[in-house]
Amino acid sequence: ALLTRTGKIPIDTLAISTRAITVSEYGRGLEFSEESKLLSKFDPEDMIQNRLKVQMSLVIDTVIFTAFKACQIRYAPQSEIGGTFTTDAGSTSAVASNNVRVAHVKIIRDYLDETIHAPTYENDTYMCLSSVKGLRGIKDDPEWMGWRLYIQPEQAFYKGEVGQIEDIRFVKTNHGNALDSTVGTGNALGEMLFFGQEPVVMCEVQTPELRAAIASDFGRQRAVAWYGILAFGETWNTSNDGEARIIYCTSS
């Protein structure tokens, strides 16, 4: 980048690569009769729609986490202060024998910053999505000096965010299909996902939505369902320096 007085600025050639992400259809529904609607004190369609929204949210969560967990870099804690990284095409060869502690967070943070040079997620911080058990391992560590205290409620940007350490913000999930709390030797480990900027992309053909079926049997049979066409995929599905964004803390 050093220029001479009479020389021109060097111009590089832009190189663009692509990768395929295959979308899939998702949906579930529920039938009910006109009789149940007429005889019920409460409209069953309202209750059905509310439950279908919850189900849709959990299913999409599972699909998103599946994309995150397909990442190439895995970490298995194997003592209270260390563990093993694997980068072999999305599989974990190491068995975790310990839960995550602050010492492991330091190792993972430095790997994100120094080994793969992952850009931070936001405001010079990385993110961690953690199972309840994984977070418990950190909370019980004497080195964890205290939770991040938000001066104003609106500063808690994400539902479930519980604190920050080593430039990593922690968000808890209790969704069992998302992150497992029973992996490793003696179910010692609660899974976690650490990531920086642009970890996963969304491909959406049809936004998930509730749909009412055309009533059948002269209006006696009715149904409501949710439906969508979408997919999620890791933005950079490699373990390469400068490309990888995600570290999956798990066990073989």
C-alpha positions as a Python dict, from the first residue, in 0.01 Angstrom:
ca = {
    (1, 'A'): (0, 0, 0),
    (2, 'L'): (305, 231, 11),
    (3, 'L'): (291, 471, -286),
    (4, 'T'): (558, 660, -472),
    (5, 'R'): (515, 1022, -576),
    (6, 'T'): (461, 939, -943),
    (7, 'G'): (321, 585, -913),
    (8, 'K'): (-44, 491, -938),
    (9, 'I'): (-249, 324, -668),
    (10, 'P'): (-239, -57, -720),
    (11, 'I'): (-576, -202, -822),
    (12, 'D'): (-677, -554, -721),
    (13, 'T'): (-934, -770, -899),
    (14, 'L'): (-1259, -843, -717),
    (15, 'A'): (-1324, -1216, -674),
    (16, 'I'): (-1672, -1341, -583),
    (17, 'S'): (-1767, -1695, -490),
    (18, 'T'): (-2109, -1847, -421),
    (19, 'R'): (-2251, -2146, -240),
    (20, 'A'): (-2587, -2320, -266),
    (21, 'I'): (-2842, -2327, 16),
    (22, 'T'): (-3148, -2543, -54),
    (23, 'V'): (-3480, -2415, 80),
    (24, 'S'): (-3745, -2646, 224),
    (25, 'E'): (-4115, -2628, 299),
    (26, 'Y'): (-4223, -2620, 665),
    (27, 'G'): (-4569, -2632, 815),
    (28, 'R'): (-4807, -2795, 1064),
    (29, 'G'): (-5181, -2759, 1115),
    (30, 'L'): (-5474, -2855, 1333),
    (31, 'E'): (-5833, -2947, 1253),
    (32, 'F'): (-6140, -2854, 1454),
    (33, 'S'): (-6514, -2881, 1400),
    (34, 'E'): (-6772, -2610, 1363),
    (35, 'E'): (-6958, -2775, 1650),
    (36, 'S'): (-6665, -2719, 1889),
    (37, 'K'): (-6656, -2356, 1782),
    (38, 'L'): (-7031, -2308, 1839),
    (39, 'L'): (-7046, -2487, 2175),
    (40, 'S'): (-6724, -2353, 2327),
    (41, 'K'): (-6724, -2053, 2558),
    (42, 'F'): (-6392, -1951, 2404),
    (43, 'D'): (-6320, -1947, 2033),
    (44, 'P'): (-6099, -2253, 1971),
    (45, 'E'): (-5955, -2088, 1660),
    (46, 'D'): (-5788, -1820, 1876),
    (47, 'M'): (-5628, -2081, 2102),
    (48, 'I'): (-5519, -2288, 1803),
    (49, 'Q'): (-5358, -1989, 1633),
    (50, 'N'): (-5167, -1895, 1949),
    (51, 'R'): (-5031, -2250, 1990),
    (52, 'L'): (-4940, -2274, 1623),
    (53, 'K'): (-4742, -1949, 1653),
    (54, 'V'): (-4546, -2097, 1944),
    (55, 'Q'): (-4486, -2418, 1749),
    (56, 'M'): (-4375, -2224, 1441),
    (57, 'S'): (-4128, -2025, 1650),
    (58, 'L'): (-3978, -2341, 1804),
    (59, 'V'): (-3949, -2516, 1467),
    (60, 'I'): (-3775, -2218, 1306),
    (61, 'D'): (-3545, -2195, 1610),
    (62, 'T'): (-3450, -2559, 1556),
    (63, 'V'): (-3378, -2498, 1188),
    (64, 'I'): (-3162, -2194, 1271),
    (65, 'F'): (-2963, -2380, 1536),
    (66, 'T'): (-2911, -2671, 1296),
    (67, 'A'): (-2743, -2426, 1058),
    (68, 'F'): (-2524, -2288, 1339),
    (69, 'K'): (-2425, -2637, 1456),
    (70, 'A'): (-2316, -2740, 1106),
    (71, 'C'): (-2010, -2516, 1150),
    (72, 'Q'): (-1660, -2650, 1094),
    (73, 'I'): (-1495, -2553, 1424),
    (74, 'R'): (-1580, -2746, 1742),
    (75, 'Y'): (-1445, -2720, 2095),
    (76, 'A'): (-1467, -2987, 2368),
    (77, 'P'): (-1371, -2893, 2729),
    (78, 'Q'): (-1152, -3172, 2867),
    (79, 'S'): (-1041, -3024, 3198),
    (80, 'E'): (-1130, -2722, 3409),
    (81, 'I'): (-878, -2507, 3219),
    (82, 'G'): (-846, -2653, 2868),
    (83, 'G'): (-994, -2851, 2583),
    (84, 'T'): (-955, -2959, 2220),
    (85, 'F'): (-1046, -2780, 1897),
    (86, 'T'): (-1141, -2982, 1589),
    (87, 'T'): (-1180, -2843, 1239),
    (88, 'D'): (-1261, -3159, 1043),
    (89, 'A'): (-1563, -3077, 828),
    (90, 'G'): (-1829, -3037, 1090),
    (91, 'S'): (-1765, -3335, 1317),
    (92, 'T'): (-1635, -3353, 1673),
    (93, 'S'): (-1370, -3615, 1746),
    (94, 'A'): (-1300, -3505, 2105),
    (95, 'V'): (-1508, -3612, 2404),
    (96, 'A'): (-1596, -3339, 2654),
    (97, 'S'): (-1536, -3435, 3015),
    (98, 'N'): (-1607, -3097, 3178),
    (99, 'N'): (-1863, -2821, 3163),
    (100, 'V'): (-1766, -2478, 3031),
    (101, 'R'): (-1583, -2249, 3271),
    (102, 'V'): (-1436, -1902, 3242),
    (103, 'A'): (-1097, -2048, 3142),
    (104, 'H'): (-1262, -2209, 2837),
    (105, 'V'): (-1434, -1883, 2745),
    (106, 'K'): (-1092, -1713, 2738),
    (107, 'I'): (-953, -1980, 2506),
    (108, 'I'): (-1251, -1960, 2270),
    (109, 'R'): (-1247, -1581, 2271),
    (110, 'D'): (-878, -1574, 2175),
    (111, 'Y'): (-938, -1833, 1901),
    (112, 'L'): (-1210, -1614, 1752),
    (113, 'D'): (-993, -1305, 1770),
    (114, 'E'): (-641, -1428, 1696),
    (115, 'T'): (-670, -1759, 1508),
    (116, 'I'): (-961, -1706, 1270),
    (117, 'H'): (-981, -1325, 1302),
    (118, 'A'): (-1361, -1327, 1318),
    (119, 'P'): (-1510, -977, 1316),
    (120, 'T'): (-1700, -897, 1635),
    (121, 'Y'): (-2078, -926, 1627),
    (122, 'E'): (-2162, -581, 1757),
    (123, 'N'): (-1996, -301, 1956),
    (124, 'D'): (-1661, -487, 1974),
    (125, 'T'): (-1821, -790, 2138),
    (126, 'Y'): (-1881, -1150, 2033),
    (127, 'M'): (-2199, -1343, 2113),
    (128, 'C'): (-2268, -1674, 2284),
    (129, 'L'): (-2594, -1869, 2273),
    (130, 'S'): (-2589, -2108, 2567),
    (131, 'S'): (-2792, -2392, 2709),
    (132, 'V'): (-2901, -2350, 3070),
    (133, 'K'): (-2646, -2607, 3189),
    (134, 'G'): (-2360, -2453, 2991),
    (135, 'L'): (-2428, -2116, 3146),
    (136, 'R'): (-2450, -2272, 3491),
    (137, 'G'): (-2091, -2393, 3453),
    (138, 'I'): (-1977, -2033, 3407),
    (139, 'K'): (-2203, -1886, 3675),
    (140, 'D'): (-2065, -2131, 3932),
    (141, 'D'): (-1704, -2046, 3845),
    (142, 'P'): (-1546, -1828, 4119),
    (143, 'E'): (-1368, -1630, 3847),
    (144, 'W'): (-1701, -1501, 3723),
    (145, 'M'): (-1704, -1185, 3933),
    (146, 'G'): (-2055, -1061, 3859),
    (147, 'W'): (-2325, -1017, 3606),
    (148, 'R'): (-2333, -731, 3362),
    (149, 'L'): (-2566, -473, 3512),
    (150, 'Y'): (-2767, -271, 3262),
    (151, 'I'): (-2827, 87, 3371),
    (152, 'Q'): (-3135, 117, 3149),
    (153, 'P'): (-3374, -166, 3058),
    (154, 'E'): (-3350, -89, 2687),
    (155, 'Q'): (-2978, -166, 2699),
    (156, 'A'): (-3061, -537, 2731),
    (157, 'F'): (-3081, -584, 2356),
    (158, 'Y'): (-3169, -953, 2345),
    (159, 'K'): (-3427, -1153, 2535),
    (160, 'G'): (-3248, -1392, 2764),
    (161, 'E'): (-2920, -1196, 2771),
    (162, 'V'): (-2764, -1246, 3111),
    (163, 'G'): (-2418, -1098, 3117),
    (164, 'Q'): (-2082, -1037, 2954),
    (165, 'I'): (-1728, -1157, 3011),
    (166, 'E'): (-1414, -1152, 2797),
    (167, 'D'): (-1589, -935, 2534),
    (168, 'I'): (-1855, -1204, 2488),
    (169, 'R'): (-2223, -1143, 2559),
    (170, 'F'): (-2416, -1449, 2681),
    (171, 'V'): (-2775, -1530, 2584),
    (172, 'K'): (-2956, -1825, 2740),
    (173, 'T'): (-3192, -2066, 2564),
    (174, 'N'): (-3389, -2346, 2729),
    (175, 'H'): (-3495, -2496, 2395),
    (176, 'G'): (-3377, -2858, 2412),
    (177, 'N'): (-3386, -2907, 2033),
    (178, 'A'): (-3154, -2608, 1997),
    (179, 'L'): (-2870, -2680, 2242),
    (180, 'D'): (-2828, -3001, 2440),
    (181, 'S'): (-2758, -3008, 2814),
    (182, 'T'): (-2663, -3376, 2824),
    (183, 'V'): (-2346, -3428, 2620),
    (184, 'G'): (-1996, -3545, 2711),
    (185, 'T'): (-1875, -3789, 2975),
    (186, 'G'): (-2146, -3830, 3236),
    (187, 'N'): (-2353, -3560, 3060),
    (188, 'A'): (-2102, -3309, 3193),
    (189, 'L'): (-2139, -3045, 2922),
    (190, 'G'): (-2411, -2802, 2829),
    (191, 'E'): (-2368, -2695, 2466),
    (192, 'M'): (-2280, -2340, 2357),
    (193, 'L'): (-2235, -2148, 2031),
    (194, 'F'): (-1983, -1865, 2007),
    (195, 'F'): (-1987, -1641, 1700),
    (196, 'G'): (-1896, -1310, 1545),
    (197, 'Q'): (-2039, -1102, 1263),
    (198, 'E'): (-2262, -1260, 993),
    (199, 'P'): (-2254, -1619, 1119),
    (200, 'V'): (-2565, -1747, 936),
    (201, 'V'): (-2776, -1628, 643),
    (202, 'M'): (-3147, -1675, 583),
    (203, 'C'): (-3299, -1767, 247),
    (204, 'E'): (-3671, -1697, 250),
    (205, 'V'): (-3906, -1774, -39),
    (206, 'Q'): (-4231, -1766, 158),
    (207, 'T'): (-4241, -1593, 496),
    (208, 'P'): (-4390, -1831, 756),
    (209, 'E'): (-4754, -1737, 816),
    (210, 'L'): (-5082, -1872, 950),
    (211, 'R'): (-5334, -1994, 695),
    (212, 'A'): (-5697, -2098, 734),
    (213, 'A'): (-5813, -2392, 524),
    (214, 'I'): (-6128, -2374, 313),
    (215, 'A'): (-6400, -2529, 527),
    (216, 'S'): (-6505, -2878, 415),
    (217, 'D'): (-6817, -3092, 462),
    (218, 'F'): (-7042, -2790, 412),
    (219, 'G'): (-6849, -2586, 667),
    (220, 'R'): (-6850, -2849, 945),
    (221, 'Q'): (-6475, -2922, 932),
    (222, 'R'): (-6218, -2644, 963),
    (223, 'A'): (-5840, -2623, 998),
    (224, 'V'): (-5563, -2373, 1060),
    (225, 'A'): (-5196, -2423, 973),
    (226, 'W'): (-4871, -2235, 950),
    (227, 'Y'): (-4659, -2262, 636),
    (228, 'G'): (-4332, -2125, 502),
    (229, 'I'): (-4051, -2193, 254),
    (230, 'L'): (-3705, -2104, 384),
    (231, 'A'): (-3357, -2220, 478),
    (232, 'F'): (-3066, -2111, 695),
    (233, 'G'): (-2700, -2175, 623),
    (234, 'E'): (-2358, -2083, 757),
    (235, 'T'): (-2230, -1777, 569),
    (236, 'W'): (-1877, -1918, 542),
    (237, 'N'): (-1890, -2297, 571),
    (238, 'T'): (-1516, -2331, 628),
    (239, 'S'): (-1269, -2318, 916),
    (240, 'N'): (-1041, -2080, 725),
    (241, 'D'): (-879, -1779, 885),
    (242, 'G'): (-1077, -1469, 793),
    (243, 'E'): (-1388, -1665, 692),
    (244, 'A'): (-1505, -1885, 980),
    (245, 'R'): (-1739, -1712, 1224),
    (246, 'I'): (-1873, -1984, 1459),
    (247, 'I'): (-1732, -2212, 1729),
    (248, 'Y'): (-1960, -2491, 1853),
    (249, 'C'): (-1883, -2605, 2207),
    (250, 'T'): (-1997, -2969, 2218),
    (251, 'S'): (-1877, -3330, 2243),
    (252, 'S'): (-1848, -3630, 2013),
}
